[in-house]
Every structure is written in C-alpha cells, then in structure tokens.
GROMACS .gro file of N, CA and C in nm:
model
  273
    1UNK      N    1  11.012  10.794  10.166
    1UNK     CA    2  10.887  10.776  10.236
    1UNK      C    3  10.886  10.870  10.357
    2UNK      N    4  10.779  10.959  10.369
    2UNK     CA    5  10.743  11.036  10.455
    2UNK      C    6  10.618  11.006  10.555
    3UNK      N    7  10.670  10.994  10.648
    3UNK     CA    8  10.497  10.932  10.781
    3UNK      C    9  10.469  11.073  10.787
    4UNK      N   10  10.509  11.177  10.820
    4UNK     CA   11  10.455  11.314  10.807
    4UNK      C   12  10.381  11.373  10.747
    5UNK      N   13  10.362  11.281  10.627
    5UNK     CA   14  10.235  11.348  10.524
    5UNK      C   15  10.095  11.251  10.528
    6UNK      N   16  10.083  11.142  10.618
    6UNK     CA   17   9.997  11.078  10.606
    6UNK      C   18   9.928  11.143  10.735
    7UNK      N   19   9.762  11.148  10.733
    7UNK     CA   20   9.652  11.185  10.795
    7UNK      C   21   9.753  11.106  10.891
    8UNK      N   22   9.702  11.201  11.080
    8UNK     CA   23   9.676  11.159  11.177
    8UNK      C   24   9.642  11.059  11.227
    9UNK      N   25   9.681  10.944  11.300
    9UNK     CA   26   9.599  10.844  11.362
    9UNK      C   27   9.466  10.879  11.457
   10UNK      N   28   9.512  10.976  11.534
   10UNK     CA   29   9.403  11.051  11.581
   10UNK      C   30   9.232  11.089  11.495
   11UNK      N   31   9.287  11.177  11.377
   11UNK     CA   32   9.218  11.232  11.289
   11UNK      C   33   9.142  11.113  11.273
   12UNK      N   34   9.198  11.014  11.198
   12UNK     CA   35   9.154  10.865  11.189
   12UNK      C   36   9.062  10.836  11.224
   13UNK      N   37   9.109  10.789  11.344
   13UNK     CA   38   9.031  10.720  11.506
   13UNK      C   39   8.908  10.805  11.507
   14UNK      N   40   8.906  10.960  11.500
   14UNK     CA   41   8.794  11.006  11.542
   14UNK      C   42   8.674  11.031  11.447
   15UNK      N   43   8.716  10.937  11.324
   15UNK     CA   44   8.623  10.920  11.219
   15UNK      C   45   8.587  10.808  11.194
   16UNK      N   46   8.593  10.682  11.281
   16UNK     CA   47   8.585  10.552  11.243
   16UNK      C   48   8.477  10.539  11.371
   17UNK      N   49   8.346  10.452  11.304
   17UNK     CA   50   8.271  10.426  11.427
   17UNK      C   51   8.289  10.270  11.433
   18UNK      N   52   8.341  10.276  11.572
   18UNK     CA   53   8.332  10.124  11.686
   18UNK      C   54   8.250  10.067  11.700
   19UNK      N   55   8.292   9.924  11.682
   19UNK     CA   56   8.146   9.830  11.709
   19UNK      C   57   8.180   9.804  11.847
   20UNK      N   58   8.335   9.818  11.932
   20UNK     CA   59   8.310   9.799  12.107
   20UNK      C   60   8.472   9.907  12.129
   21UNK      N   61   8.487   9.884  12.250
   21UNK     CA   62   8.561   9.969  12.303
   21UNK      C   63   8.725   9.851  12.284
   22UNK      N   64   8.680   9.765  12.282
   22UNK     CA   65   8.796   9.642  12.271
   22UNK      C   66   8.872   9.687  12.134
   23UNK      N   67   8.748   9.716  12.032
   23UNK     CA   68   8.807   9.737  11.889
   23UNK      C   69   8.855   9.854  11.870
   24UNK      N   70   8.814   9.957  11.962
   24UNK     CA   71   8.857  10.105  11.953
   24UNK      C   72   9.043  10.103  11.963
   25UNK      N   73   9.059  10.005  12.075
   25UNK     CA   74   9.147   9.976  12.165
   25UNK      C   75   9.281   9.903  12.088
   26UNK      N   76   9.242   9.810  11.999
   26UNK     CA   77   9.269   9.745  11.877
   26UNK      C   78   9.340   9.830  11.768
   27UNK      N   79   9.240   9.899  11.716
   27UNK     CA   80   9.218  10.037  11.653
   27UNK      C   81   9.377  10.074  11.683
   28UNK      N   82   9.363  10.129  11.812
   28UNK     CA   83   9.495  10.259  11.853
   28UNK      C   84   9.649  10.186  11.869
   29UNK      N   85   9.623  10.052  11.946
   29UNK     CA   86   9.752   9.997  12.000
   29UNK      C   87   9.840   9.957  11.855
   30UNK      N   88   9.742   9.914  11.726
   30UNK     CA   89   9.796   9.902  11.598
   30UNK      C   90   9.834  10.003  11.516
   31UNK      N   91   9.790  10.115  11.571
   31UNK     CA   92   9.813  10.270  11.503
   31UNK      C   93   9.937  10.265  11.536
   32UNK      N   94   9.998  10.281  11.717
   32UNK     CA   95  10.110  10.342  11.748
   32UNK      C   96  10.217  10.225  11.673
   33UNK      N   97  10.176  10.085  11.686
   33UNK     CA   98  10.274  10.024  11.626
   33UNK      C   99  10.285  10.037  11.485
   34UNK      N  100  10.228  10.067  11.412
   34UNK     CA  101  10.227  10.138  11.272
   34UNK      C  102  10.334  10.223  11.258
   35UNK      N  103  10.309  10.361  11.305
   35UNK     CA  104  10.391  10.450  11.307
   35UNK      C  105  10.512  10.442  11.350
   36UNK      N  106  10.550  10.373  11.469
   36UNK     CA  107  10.713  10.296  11.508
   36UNK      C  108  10.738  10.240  11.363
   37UNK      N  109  10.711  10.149  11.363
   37UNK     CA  110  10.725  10.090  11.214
   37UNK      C  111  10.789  10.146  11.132
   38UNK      N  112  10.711  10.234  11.048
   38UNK     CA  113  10.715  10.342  10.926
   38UNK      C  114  10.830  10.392  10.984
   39UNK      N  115  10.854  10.481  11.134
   39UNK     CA  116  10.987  10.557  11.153
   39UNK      C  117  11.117  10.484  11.207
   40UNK      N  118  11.079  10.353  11.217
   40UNK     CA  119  11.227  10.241  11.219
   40UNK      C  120  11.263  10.207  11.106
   41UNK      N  121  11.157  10.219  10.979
   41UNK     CA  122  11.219  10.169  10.864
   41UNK      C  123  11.277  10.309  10.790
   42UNK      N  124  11.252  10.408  10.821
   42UNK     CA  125  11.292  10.539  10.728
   42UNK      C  126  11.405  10.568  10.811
   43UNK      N  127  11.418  10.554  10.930
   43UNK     CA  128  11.550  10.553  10.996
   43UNK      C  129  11.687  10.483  10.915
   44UNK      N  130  11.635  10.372  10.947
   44UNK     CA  131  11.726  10.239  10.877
   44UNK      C  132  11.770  10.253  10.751
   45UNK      N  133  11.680  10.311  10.669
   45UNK     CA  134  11.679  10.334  10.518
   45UNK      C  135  11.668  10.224  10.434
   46UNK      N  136  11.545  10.121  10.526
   46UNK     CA  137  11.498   9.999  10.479
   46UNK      C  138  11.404  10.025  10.348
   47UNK      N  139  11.446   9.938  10.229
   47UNK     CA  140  11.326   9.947  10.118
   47UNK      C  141  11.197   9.895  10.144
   48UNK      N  142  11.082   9.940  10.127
   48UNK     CA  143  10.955   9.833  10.143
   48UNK      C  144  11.004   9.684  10.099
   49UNK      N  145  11.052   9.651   9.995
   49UNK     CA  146  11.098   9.520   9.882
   49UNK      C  147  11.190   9.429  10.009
   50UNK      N  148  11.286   9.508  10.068
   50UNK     CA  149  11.346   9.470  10.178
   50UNK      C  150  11.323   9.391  10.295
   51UNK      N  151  11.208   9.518  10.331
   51UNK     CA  152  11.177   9.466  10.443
   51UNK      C  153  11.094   9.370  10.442
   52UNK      N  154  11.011   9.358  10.361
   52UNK     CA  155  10.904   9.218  10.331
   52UNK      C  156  10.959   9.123  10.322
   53UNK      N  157  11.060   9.106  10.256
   53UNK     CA  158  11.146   8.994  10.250
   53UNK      C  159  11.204   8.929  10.343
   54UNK      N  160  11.280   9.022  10.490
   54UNK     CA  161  11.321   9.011  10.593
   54UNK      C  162  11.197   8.964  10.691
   55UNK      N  163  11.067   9.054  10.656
   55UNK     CA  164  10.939   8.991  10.774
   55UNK      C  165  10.890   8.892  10.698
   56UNK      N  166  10.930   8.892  10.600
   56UNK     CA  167  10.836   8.721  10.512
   56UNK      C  168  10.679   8.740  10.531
   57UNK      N  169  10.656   8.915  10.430
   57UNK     CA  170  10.538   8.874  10.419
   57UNK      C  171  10.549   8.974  10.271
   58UNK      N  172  10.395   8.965  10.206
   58UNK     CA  173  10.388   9.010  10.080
   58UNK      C  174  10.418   9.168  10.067
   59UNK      N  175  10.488   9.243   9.955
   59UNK     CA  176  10.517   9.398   9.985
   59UNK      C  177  10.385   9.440   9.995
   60UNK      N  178  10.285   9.459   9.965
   60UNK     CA  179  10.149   9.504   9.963
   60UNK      C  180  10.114   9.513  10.083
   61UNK      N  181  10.169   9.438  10.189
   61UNK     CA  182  10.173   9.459  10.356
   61UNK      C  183  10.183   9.566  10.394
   62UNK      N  184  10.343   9.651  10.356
   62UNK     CA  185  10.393   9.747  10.378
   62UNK      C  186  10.358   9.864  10.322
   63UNK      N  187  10.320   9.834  10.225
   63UNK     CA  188  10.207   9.954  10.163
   63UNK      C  189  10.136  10.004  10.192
   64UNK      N  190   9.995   9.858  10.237
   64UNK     CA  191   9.902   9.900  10.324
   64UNK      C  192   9.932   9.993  10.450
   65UNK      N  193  10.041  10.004  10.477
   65UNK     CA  194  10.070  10.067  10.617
   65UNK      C  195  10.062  10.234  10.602
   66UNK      N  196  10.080  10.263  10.493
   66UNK     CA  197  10.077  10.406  10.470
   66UNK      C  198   9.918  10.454  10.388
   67UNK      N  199   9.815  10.298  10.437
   67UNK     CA  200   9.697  10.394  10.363
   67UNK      C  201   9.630  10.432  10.467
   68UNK      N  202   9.521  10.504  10.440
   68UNK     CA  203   9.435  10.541  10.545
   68UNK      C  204   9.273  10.499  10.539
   69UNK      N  205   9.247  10.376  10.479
   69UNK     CA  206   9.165  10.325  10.490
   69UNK      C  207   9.161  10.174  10.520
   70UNK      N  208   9.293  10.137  10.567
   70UNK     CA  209   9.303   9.992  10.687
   70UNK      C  210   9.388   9.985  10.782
   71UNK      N  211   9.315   9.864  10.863
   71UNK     CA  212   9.426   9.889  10.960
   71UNK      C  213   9.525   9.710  10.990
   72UNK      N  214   9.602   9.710  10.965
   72UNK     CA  215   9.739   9.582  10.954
   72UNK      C  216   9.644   9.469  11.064
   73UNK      N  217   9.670   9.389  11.019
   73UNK     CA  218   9.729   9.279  11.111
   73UNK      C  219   9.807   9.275  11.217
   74UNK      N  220   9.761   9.235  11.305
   74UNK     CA  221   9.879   9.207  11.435
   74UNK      C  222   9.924   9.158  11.424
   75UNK      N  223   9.969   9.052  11.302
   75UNK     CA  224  10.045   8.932  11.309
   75UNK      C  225  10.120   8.978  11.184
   76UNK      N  226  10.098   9.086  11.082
   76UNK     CA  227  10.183   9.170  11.027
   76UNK      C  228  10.279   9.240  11.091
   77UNK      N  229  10.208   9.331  11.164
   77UNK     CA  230  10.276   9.425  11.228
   77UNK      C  231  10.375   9.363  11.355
   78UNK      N  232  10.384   9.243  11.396
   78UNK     CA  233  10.465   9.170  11.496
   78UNK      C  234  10.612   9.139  11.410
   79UNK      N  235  10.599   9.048  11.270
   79UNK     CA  236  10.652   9.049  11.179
   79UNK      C  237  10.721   9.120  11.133
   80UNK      N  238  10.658   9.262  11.141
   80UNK     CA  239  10.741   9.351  11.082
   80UNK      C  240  10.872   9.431  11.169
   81UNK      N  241  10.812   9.414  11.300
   81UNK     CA  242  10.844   9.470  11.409
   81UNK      C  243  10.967   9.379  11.431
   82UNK      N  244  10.930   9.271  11.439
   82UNK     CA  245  11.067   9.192  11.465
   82UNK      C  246  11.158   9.186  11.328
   83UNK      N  247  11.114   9.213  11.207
   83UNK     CA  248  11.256   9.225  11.157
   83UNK      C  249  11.335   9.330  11.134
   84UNK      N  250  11.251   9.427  11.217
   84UNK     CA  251  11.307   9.546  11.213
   84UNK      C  252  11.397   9.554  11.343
   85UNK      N  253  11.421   9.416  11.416
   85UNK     CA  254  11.454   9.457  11.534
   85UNK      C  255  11.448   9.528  11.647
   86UNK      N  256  11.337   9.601  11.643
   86UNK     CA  257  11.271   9.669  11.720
   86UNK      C  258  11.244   9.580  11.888
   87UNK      N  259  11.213   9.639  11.990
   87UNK     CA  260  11.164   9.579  12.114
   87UNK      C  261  11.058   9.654  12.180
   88UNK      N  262  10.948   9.623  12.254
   88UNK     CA  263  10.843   9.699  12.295
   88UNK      C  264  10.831   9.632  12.416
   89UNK      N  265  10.725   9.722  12.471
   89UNK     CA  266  10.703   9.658  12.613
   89UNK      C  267  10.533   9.675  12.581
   90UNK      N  268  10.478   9.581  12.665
   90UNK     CA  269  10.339   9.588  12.682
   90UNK      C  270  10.305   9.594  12.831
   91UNK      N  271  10.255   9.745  12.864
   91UNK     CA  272  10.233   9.782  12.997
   91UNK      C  273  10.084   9.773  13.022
   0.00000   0.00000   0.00000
C-alpha cells in the first residue's frame, strides 16, 4: 500500500463544496488523521485484515481510507488510531 499515489487531500478539499466552515474544518482535521493512519500502518507493516481486527471495526473501514470519494468517521479513525498506538495532541 502506497499513500503516495492517492489524490491530494488538498486537491480534494479544493473540490468539495461546504455546507459551513465547521464542515470544511471536519473535512481537513480527518484528512490529516487519515494520512497518519495510512503512514503508521505501512510503517508497521500492518495488514488492512489486521488492523481491523485490532480497531474492531469492519475491513471495508480501512479501505474506505484510501478512496477519494469519502471521508471516515471520527469514531473510525480514533479506533484506528488507537490501535495503532499512535498519540496526538489537539492544539
């Protein structure tokens, strides 16, 4: 799995029209945690099959993460984040 070949979050973002600035906001803070994601698990040399299992949610989760026509759950992407062991700060 390569995050390098998937469209820009940027690119993205600047093709999606906002219904408020909250959702724009939404939008981005789930992008960057996306992409952590994708490059903690290719680090690790975590399987998608793996890691679903470890965040206890369906593989089709993790899938979704590499399309470019949705955007995760926060309550996916928390999930995923923590079984990846990962830590963040919210500034």
């Amino acid at each position: 799995m390569k995050v390098n070949n998937h469209k820009g979050w940027a690119e993205i973002k600047k093709s999606l029209n906002y219904a408020s600035e909250v959702r724009k906001k939404m939008i981005s803070l789930s992008a960057k945690l996306t992409v952590a994601i994708l490059r903690k698990q290719e680090e690790e040399g975590i399987s998608n099959a793996d890691l679903a299992l470890k965040a206890q949610v369906g593989g089709k989760s993790i899938v979704d993460l590499t399309e470019d026509d949705g955007v995760p759950s926060i309550e996916v992407l928390i999930k995923l984040a923590l079984a990846l062991d990962m830590e963040f700060e919210i500034n």
